[in-house]
Coordinates of C-alpha atoms in Angstrom, one line a residue:
Chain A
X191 CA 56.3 77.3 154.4
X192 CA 57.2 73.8 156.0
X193 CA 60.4 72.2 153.5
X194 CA 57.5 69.2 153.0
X195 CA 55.4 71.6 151.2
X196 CA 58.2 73.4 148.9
X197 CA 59.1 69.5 148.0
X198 CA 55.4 68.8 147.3
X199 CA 55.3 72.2 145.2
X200 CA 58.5 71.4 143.5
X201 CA 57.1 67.9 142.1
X202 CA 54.3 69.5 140.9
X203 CA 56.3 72.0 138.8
X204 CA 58.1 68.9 137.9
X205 CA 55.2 67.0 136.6
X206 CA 53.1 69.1 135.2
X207 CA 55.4 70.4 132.3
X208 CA 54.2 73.7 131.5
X209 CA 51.0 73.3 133.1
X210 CA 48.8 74.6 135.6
X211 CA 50.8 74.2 139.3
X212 CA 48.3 75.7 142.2
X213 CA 49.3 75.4 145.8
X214 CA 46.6 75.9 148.1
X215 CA 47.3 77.9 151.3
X216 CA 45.0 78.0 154.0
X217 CA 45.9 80.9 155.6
X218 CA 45.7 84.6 155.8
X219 CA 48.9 85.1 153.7
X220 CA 49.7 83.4 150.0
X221 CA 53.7 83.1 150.6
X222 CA 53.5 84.1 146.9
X223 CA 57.1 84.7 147.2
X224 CA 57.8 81.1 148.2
X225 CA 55.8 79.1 146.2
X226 CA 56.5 80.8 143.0
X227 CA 60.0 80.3 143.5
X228 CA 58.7 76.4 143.7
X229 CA 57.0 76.3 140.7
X230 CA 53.1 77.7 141.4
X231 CA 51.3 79.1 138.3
X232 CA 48.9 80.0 141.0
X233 CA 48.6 80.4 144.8
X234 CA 44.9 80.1 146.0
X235 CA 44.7 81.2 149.7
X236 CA 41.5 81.2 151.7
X237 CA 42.0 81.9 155.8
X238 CA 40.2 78.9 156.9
X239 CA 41.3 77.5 160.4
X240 CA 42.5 74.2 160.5
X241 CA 39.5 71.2 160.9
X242 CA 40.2 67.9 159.1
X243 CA 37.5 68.1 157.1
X244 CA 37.2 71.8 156.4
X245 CA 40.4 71.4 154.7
X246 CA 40.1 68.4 153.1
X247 CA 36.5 69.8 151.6
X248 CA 38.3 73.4 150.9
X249 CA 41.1 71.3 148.8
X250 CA 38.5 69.4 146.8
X251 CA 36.5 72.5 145.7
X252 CA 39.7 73.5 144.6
X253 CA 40.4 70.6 142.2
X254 CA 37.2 71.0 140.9
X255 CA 37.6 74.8 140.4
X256 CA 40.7 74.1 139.0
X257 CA 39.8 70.5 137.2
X258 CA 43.6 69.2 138.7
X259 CA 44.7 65.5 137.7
X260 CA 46.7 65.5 140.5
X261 CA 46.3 66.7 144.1
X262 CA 49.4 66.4 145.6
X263 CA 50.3 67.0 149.8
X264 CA 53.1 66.1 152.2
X265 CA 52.5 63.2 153.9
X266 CA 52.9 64.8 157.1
X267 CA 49.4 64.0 159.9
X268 CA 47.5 66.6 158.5
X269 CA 48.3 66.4 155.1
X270 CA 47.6 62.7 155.4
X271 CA 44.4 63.4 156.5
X272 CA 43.6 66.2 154.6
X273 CA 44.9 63.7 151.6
X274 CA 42.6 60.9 152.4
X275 CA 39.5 63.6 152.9
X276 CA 39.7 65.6 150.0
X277 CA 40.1 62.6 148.0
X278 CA 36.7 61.0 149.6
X279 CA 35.1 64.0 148.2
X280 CA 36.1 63.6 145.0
X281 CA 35.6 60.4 145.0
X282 CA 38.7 59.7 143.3
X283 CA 41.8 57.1 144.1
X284 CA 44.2 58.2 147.4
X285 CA 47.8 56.9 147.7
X286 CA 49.9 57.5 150.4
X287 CA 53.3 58.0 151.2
X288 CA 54.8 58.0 147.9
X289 CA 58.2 57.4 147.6
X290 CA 58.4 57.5 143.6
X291 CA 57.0 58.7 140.9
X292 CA 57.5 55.5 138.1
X293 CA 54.9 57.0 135.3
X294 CA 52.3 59.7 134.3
X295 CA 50.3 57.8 131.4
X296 CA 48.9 55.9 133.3
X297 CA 49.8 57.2 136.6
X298 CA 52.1 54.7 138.5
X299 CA 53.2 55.4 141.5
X300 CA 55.5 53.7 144.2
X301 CA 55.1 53.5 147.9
X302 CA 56.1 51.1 151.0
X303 CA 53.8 49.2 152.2
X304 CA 54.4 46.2 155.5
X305 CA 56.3 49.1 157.5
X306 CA 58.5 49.6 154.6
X307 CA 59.9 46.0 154.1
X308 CA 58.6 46.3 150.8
X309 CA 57.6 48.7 147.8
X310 CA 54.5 48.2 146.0
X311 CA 54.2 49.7 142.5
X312 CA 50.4 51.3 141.7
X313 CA 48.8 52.0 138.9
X314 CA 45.3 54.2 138.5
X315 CA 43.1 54.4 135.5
X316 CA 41.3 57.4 137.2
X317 CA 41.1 60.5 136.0
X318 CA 42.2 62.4 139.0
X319 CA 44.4 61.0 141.8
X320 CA 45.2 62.3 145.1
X321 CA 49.1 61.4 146.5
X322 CA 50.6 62.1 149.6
X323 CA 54.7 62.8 149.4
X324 CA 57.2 61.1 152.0
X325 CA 58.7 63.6 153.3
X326 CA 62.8 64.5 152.2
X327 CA 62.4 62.1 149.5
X328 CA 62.0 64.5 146.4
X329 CA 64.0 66.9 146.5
X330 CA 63.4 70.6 146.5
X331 CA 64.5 72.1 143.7
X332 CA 63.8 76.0 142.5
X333 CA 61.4 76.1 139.2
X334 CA 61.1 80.0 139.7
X335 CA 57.5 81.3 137.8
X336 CA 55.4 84.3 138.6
X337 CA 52.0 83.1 140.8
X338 CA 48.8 85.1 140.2
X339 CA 47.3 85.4 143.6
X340 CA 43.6 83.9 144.3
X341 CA 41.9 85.0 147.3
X342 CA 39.5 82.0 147.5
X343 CA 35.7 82.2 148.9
X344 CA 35.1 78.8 149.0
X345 CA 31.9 78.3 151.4
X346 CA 32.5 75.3 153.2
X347 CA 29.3 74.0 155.7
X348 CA 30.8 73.4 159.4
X349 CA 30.4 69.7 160.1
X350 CA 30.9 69.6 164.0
X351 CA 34.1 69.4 164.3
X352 CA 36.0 72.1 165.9
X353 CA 39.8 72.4 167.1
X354 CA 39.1 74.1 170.3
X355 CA 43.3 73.8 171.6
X356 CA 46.7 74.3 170.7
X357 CA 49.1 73.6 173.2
X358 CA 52.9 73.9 172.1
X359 CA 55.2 71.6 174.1
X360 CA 57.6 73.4 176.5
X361 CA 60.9 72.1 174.3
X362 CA 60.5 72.9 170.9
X363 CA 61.5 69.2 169.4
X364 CA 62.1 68.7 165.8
X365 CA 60.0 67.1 163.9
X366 CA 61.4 63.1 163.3
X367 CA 60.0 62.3 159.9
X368 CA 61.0 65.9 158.4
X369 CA 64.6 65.9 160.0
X370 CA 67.6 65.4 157.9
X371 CA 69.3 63.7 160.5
X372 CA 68.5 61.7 163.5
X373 CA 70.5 60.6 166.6
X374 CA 68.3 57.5 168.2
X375 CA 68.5 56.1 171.8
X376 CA 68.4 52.5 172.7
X377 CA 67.3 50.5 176.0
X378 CA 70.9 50.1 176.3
X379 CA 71.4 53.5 177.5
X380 CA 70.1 52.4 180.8
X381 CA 67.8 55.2 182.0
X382 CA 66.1 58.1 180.4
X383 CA 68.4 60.3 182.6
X384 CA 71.4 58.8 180.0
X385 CA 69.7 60.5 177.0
X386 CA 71.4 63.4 178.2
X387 CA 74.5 62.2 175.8
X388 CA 71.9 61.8 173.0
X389 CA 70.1 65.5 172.9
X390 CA 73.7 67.0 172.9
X391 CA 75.3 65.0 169.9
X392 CA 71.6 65.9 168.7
X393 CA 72.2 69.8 169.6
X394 CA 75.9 69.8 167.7
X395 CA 74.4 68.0 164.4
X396 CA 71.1 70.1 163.9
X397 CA 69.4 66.8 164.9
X398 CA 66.3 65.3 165.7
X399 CA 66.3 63.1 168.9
X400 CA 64.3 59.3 168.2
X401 CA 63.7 56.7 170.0
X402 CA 63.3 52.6 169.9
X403 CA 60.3 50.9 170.9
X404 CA 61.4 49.5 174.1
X405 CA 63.1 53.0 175.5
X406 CA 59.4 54.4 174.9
X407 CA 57.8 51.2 176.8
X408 CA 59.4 51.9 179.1
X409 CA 58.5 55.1 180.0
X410 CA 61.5 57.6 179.1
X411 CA 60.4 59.0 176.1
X412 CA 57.5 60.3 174.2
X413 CA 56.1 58.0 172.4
X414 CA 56.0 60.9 169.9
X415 CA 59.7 60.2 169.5
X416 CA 59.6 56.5 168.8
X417 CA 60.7 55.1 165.2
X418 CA 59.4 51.7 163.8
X419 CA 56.8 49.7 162.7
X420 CA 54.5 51.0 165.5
X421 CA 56.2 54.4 165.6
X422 CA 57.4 56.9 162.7
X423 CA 58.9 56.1 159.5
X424 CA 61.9 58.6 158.7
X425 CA 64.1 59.0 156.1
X426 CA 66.6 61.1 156.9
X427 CA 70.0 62.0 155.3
X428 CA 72.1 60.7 158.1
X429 CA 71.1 58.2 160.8
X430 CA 72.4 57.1 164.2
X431 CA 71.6 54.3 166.1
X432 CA 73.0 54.5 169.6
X433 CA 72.7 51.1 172.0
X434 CA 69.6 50.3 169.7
X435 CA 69.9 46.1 168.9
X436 CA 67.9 46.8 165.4
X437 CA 64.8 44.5 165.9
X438 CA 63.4 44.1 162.6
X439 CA 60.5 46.4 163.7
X440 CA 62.7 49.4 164.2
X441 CA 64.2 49.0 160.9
X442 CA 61.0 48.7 159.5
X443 CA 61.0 52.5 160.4
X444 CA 64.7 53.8 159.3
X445 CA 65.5 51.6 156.8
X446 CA 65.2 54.4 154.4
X447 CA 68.0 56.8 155.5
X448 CA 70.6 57.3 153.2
X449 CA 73.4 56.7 155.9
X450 CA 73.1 54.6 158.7
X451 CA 75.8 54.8 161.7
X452 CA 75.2 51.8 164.2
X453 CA 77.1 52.2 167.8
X454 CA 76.5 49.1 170.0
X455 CA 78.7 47.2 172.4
X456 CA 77.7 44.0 171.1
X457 CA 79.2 43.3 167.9
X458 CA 77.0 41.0 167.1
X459 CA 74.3 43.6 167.3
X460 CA 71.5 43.5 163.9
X461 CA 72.0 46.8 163.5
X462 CA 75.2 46.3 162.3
X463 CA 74.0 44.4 159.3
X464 CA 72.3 47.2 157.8
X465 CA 74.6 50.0 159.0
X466 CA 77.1 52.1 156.5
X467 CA 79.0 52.7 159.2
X468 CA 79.8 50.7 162.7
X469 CA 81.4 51.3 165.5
X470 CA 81.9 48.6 168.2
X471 CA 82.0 50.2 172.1
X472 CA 80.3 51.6 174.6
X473 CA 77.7 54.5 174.1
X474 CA 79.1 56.4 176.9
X475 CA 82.4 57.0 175.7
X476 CA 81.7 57.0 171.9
X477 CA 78.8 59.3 171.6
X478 CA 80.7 62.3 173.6
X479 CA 83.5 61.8 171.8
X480 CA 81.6 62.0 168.7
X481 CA 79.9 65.2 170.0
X482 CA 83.3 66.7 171.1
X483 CA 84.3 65.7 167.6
X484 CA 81.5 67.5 166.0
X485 CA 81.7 70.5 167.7
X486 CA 85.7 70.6 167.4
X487 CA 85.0 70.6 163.4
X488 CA 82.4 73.6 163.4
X489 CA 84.4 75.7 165.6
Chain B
X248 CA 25.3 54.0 172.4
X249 CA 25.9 52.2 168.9
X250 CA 29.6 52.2 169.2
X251 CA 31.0 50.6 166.0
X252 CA 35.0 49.7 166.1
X253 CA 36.7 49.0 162.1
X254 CA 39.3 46.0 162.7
X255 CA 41.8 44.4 160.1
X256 CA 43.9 41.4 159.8
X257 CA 47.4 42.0 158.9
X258 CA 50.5 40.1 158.9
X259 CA 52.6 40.4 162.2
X260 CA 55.2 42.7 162.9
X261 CA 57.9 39.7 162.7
X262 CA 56.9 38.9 159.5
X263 CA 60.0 38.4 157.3
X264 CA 58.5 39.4 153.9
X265 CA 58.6 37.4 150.7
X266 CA 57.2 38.0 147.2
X267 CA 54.4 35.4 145.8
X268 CA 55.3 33.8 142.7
X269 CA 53.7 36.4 140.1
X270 CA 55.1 39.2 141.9
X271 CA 52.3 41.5 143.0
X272 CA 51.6 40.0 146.6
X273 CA 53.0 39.2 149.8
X274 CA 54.2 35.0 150.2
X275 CA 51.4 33.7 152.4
X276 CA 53.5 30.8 154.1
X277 CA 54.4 31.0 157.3
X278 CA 53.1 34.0 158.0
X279 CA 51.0 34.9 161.4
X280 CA 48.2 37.1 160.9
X281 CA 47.2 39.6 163.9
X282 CA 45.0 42.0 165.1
X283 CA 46.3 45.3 163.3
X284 CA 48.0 46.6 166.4
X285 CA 46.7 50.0 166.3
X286 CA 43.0 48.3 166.2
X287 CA 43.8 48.0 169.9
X288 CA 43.2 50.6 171.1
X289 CA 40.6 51.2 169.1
X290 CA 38.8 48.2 170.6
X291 CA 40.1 49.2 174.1
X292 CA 38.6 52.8 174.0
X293 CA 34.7 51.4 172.5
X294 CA 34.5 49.0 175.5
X295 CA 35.6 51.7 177.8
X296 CA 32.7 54.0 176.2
X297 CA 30.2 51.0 176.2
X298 CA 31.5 50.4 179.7
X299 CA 30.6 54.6 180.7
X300 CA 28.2 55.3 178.5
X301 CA 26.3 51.8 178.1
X302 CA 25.2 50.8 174.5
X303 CA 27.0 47.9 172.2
X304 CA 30.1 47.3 170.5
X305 CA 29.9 46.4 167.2
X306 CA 33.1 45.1 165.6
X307 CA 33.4 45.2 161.9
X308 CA 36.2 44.2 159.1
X309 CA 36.5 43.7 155.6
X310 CA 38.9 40.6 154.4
X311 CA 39.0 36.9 153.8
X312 CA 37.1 34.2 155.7
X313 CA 40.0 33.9 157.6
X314 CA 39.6 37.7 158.9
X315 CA 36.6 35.7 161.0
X316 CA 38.9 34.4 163.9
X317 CA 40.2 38.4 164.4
X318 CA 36.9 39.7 164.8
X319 CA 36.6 36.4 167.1
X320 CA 39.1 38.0 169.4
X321 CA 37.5 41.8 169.3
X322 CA 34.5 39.3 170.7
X323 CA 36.6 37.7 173.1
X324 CA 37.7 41.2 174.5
X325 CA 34.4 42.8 175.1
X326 CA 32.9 43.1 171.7
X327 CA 29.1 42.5 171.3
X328 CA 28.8 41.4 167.9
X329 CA 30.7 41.3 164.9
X330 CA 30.3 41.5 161.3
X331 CA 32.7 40.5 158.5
X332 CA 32.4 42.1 155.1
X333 CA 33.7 38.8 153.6
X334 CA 35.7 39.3 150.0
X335 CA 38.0 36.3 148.8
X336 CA 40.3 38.3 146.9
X337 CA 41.2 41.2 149.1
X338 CA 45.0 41.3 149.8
X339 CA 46.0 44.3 152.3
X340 CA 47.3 46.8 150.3
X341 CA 44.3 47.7 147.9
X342 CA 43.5 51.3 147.4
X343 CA 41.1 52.7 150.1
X344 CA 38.4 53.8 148.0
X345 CA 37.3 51.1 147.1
X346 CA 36.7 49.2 150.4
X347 CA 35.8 52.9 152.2
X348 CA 32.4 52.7 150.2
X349 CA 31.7 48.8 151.0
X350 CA 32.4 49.1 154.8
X351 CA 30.8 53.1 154.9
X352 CA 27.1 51.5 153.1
X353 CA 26.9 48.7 156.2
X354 CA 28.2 51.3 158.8
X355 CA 25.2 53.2 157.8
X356 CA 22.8 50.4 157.9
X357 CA 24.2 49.8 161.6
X358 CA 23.7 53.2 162.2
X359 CA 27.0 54.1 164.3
X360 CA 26.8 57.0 166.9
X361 CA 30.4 56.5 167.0
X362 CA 33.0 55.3 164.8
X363 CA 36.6 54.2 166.1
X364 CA 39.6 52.8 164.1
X365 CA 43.4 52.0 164.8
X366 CA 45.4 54.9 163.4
X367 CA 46.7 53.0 159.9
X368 CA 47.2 49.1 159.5
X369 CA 50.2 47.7 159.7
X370 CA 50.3 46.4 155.9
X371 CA 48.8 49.5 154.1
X372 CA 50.3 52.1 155.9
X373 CA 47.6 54.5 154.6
X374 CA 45.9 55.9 157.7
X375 CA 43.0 57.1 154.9
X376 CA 40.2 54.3 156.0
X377 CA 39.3 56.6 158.9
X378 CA 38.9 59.8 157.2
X379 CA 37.2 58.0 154.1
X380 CA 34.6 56.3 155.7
X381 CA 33.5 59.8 157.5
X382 CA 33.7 61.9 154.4
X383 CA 31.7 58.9 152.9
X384 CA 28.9 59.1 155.6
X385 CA 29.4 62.8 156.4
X386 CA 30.8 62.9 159.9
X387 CA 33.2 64.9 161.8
X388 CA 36.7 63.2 162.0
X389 CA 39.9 63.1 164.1
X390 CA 42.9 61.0 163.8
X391 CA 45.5 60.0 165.3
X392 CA 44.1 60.7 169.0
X393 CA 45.9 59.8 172.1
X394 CA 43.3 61.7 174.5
X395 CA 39.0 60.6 174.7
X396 CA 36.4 62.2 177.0
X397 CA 33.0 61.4 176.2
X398 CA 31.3 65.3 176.7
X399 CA 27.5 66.5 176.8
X400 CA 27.6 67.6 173.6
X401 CA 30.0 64.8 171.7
X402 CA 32.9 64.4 172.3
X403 CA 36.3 66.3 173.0
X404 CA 39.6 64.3 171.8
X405 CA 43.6 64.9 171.9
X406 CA 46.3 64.7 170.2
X407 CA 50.4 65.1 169.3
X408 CA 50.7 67.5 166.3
X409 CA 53.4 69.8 164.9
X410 CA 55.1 70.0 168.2
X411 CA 52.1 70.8 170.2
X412 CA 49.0 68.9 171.7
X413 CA 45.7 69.5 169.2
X414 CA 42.0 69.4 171.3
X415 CA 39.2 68.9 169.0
X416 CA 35.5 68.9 170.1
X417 CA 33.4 66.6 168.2
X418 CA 29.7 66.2 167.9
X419 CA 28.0 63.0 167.5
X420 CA 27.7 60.9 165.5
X421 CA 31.8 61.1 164.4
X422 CA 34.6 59.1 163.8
X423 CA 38.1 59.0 165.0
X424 CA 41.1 56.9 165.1
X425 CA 43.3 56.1 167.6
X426 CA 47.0 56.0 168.3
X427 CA 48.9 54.3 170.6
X428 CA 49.1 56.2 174.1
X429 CA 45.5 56.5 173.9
X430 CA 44.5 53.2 176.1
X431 CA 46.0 50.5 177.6
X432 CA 44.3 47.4 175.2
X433 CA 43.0 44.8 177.4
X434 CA 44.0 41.1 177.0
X435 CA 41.2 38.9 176.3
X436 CA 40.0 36.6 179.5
X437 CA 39.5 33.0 179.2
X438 CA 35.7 33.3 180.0
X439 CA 36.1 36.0 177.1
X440 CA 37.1 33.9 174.6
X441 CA 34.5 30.9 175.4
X442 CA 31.7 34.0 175.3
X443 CA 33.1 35.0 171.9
X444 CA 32.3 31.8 170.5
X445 CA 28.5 31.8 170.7
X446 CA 28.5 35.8 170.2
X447 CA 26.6 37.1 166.5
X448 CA 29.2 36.8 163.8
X449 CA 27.6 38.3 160.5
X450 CA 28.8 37.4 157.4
X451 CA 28.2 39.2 154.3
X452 CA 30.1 38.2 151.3
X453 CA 31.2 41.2 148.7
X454 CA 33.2 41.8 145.4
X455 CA 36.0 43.9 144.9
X456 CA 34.6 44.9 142.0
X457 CA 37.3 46.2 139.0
X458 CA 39.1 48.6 140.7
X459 CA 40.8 51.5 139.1
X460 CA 43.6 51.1 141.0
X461 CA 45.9 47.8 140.6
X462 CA 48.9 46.5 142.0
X463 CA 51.5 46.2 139.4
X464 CA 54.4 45.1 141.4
X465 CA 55.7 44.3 144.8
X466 CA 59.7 44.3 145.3
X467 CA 62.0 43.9 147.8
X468 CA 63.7 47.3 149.1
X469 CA 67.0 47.7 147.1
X470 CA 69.6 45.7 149.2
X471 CA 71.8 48.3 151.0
X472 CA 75.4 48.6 150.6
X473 CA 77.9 46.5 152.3
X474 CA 78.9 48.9 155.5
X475 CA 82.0 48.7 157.3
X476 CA 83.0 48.5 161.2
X477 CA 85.0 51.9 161.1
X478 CA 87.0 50.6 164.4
X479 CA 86.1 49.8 168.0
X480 CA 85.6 52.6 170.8
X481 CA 85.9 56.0 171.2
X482 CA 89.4 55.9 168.6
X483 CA 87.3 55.5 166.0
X484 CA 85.4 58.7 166.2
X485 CA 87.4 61.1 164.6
X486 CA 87.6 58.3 161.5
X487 CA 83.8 58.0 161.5
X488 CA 83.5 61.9 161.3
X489 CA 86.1 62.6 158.6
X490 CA 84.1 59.7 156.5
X491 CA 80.7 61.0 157.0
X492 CA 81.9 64.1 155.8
X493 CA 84.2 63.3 152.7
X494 CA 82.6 59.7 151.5
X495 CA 79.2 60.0 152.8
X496 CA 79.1 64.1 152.5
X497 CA 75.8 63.9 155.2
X498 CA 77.7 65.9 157.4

């Protein structure tokens, strides 16, 4: 079960207070033993392979079967979509990316909204809402129950759309927005050949590799990898910013971290406005030593 | 083809935000308002399919009169006509609902055989217009794509997910968003822009009517902590790692 889920599971327990927690599973196992440990009353699993809409559809026929108040999924890309389909079905409000919880009667919930450089507060009258979570913002945290399993049968009509392909990339990257921490490259690393010293302080932390704007303009990484305004939003425990200015867009996308470590050159660097932690010099001798550092303390 | 393209107006990324007077909205002044970046592409890759295919791009949006010169430039780049959906009080960051069902009834009327939107405006964040407006009218959906090839039998689209490249088939008519990588957005052309001006702009004025969903406040994030230049150079490593460790405890 992705740690997004558990979290999602574990708010659930958290707000329902004694009352009925379901996790829907769409695969050929439950993960009973997971997801009671989270907090699930009950675990409804139906094999159903993965199509936007059949999912979102197999999710609302749950909250009706079920007559939930709240649907609740990661806001990972498919749960976001999921999210926003299942809630179209029920015809019911959707709000995404949530960030806090701030009441229950009436639901008010909080989430970021202009790339994070502010935080709306929402309130719904309806009934039923549907939220997706930020990712590693509420924390996991066991409510351990026993599940009853529910093998589903929900018929859901195919609606012409078909995932056909999975290809898995060669390098198994971490995922940015569910990482818990983050080592970023700049354009001042010169050449995608330099992020060499980036994926190996990444390797000794557990890390996942990210990317500003300009370094995926120009070519020498995925754009997959790219955080700000027009990239990811993470929040990660730990973040750091290597030969990365800190244009207002890319802190649009980290500003959330709990700690940020800036290491520029230029002193006079952005960045170093926002960051916990500074250190003024040149990425090519700091970031090894800070790898040799790393790896000196584990071993 | 009746290739329909969903555009919005948002504030630019430079935009240094402040709160309105009572609160609940972003400060107007002195803010530039933009295509929604992702919108793009979205644009891009319906002239590309009129531009296979053949057919008519139809540009639609939901906002203020002022949402008018926007859908003036999706004109300018190629667009055929455009329609605006034109409600006075809609600020941004309203729940999708709401706005899904307005833009999904005149979608229908146009009678799309495809559907394209930017991945998520740049305001909202939401990335739900897209999947509401299909589930609204029914159709297939895919989000998110950085990959387009117009098939016999719809259409087959790509793109990043857990780790891994998704392929979905899709028959028509659908609806799909897309993400940057997907295109390269053309720039609008001189001649484009004095074309656009004499192009159909519809206007079609609507009520947000009482929504179940209200803003109730919008705040500044909490200011972050003063931080501190541990020291310069590679001396200051093993400092920065004992304090990441014992103050910070992240590592």
């Amino acid at each position: 079960m992705k740690k997004s889920s558990l979290e999602a599971v574990s708010l659930a327990s958290t707000l329902a207070q004694g009352g009925k927690v379901i996790a829907a599973v769409f695969t050929k196992s439950s993960f009973k033993n997971q997801l009671e440990k989270a907090g699930a009353t009950i675990v409804a699993f139906q094999d159903i392979s993965y199509s936007p809409t059949k999912h979102g559809e197999a999710l609302a026929q749950l909250a009706k079967k079920y007559n939930s108040a709240l649907i609740l999924a990661s806001a990972t890309l498919h749960g976001k979509e999921v999210g926003a389909l299942c809630s179209a079905s029920l015809d019911c409000p959707f709000l995404a990316d949530v960030v806090e919880i701030a009441g229950t009667q009436p639901l008010k919930v909080k989430h970021p909204v202009y790339a994070g450089k502010a935080i709306a507060t929402f309130e719904s009258k309806a009934a039923q809402n549907v939220l997706t979570l930020r990712p590693n913002v509420f924390t996991y945290a066991d409510h351990p129950t026993t599940a009853n399993e529910s093998a589903e049968q929900t018929q859901i009509a195919n609606v012409g759309e078909m995932l056909v392909d999975f290809v898995k990339s060669a390098k198994a990257k971490k995922e940015l927005t569910e990482s818990d921490i983050i080592v970023s490259g700049g354009r001042g690393l010169g050449g995608p050949e330099h992020f060499d010293i980036i994926e190996q302080l990444a390797d000794a932390l557990g890390a996942a590799v990210g990317a500003s704007r300009a370094v995926v303009d120009a070519g020498w990484r995925p754009h997959s990898d790219q955080v700000g305004q027009t990239g990811k939003t993470v929040s990660p425990k730990l973040y750091i910013a290597c030969a990365i200015s800190g244009a207002v867009q890319h802190l649009a996308g980290m500003r959330s971290s709990k700690v940020i470590v800036a290491i520029n050159k230029d002193k006079d660097a952005p960045i170093f406005k926002i960051a916990d932690y500074g250190i003024i010099g040149d990425v090519f001798e700091v970031v090894p030593a800070l790898t040799k550092e790393i790896l000196k303390r584990k071993g | 083809m009746k290739i329909v393209v969903c555009v919005k107006r948002v504030p630019d990324t430079e935009t240094k935000v402040k709160i309105s007077a009572d609160g609940k909205a972003l400060d107007q002044s002195g803010v530039n308002y933009i295509l929604n970046p992702y919108d793009e592409f979205a644009v891009e890759q319906a002239l590309q399919l009129k531009e296979s295919a053949g057919g008519e791009v139809i540009a639609i949006s939901l906002g203020t009169a002022e949402t008018e010169k926007i859908l003036r430039t999706t004109l300018a780049m190629g667009a055929d006509k455009a329609i605006l959906l034109k409600a006075d009080n809609y600020t941004g960051i309203t729940e999708t609902r709401t706005i899904a069902k307005l833009l999904a009834t005149k979608i229908k009327e146009v009678g799309a055989d495809i559907i394209f939107f930017g991945r998520q405006s740049i305001d909202n964040d939401a990335a739900a217009l897209g999947p509401s407006i299909a589930r609204e009218l029914s159709l297939p959906f895919c989000g998110l794509i950085t990959k387009f090839e117009k098939t016999n039998e719809g259409i087959k689209v790509g793109r990043e997910a857990d780790g891994g490249i998704e392929t979905f088939t899709l028959s028509l008519p659908c609806v799909v968003s897309a993400n940057k990588g997907l295109n390269t957005p053309r720039y609008a052309s001189l001649k484009g822009v004095m074309a656009a001006k004499t192009k159909p702009l519809e206007t079609i004025p609507v009520q947000l009517s009482d929504q179940l969903v209200s803003v109730v406040s919008l705040e500044l994030p909490g200011a972050r902590k003063e931080g501190k230049i541990v020291a310069e150079g590679s001396a200051a490593v093993e400092q920065l790692v004992k304090l990441l460790h014992e103050e910070a405890k992240v590592i």
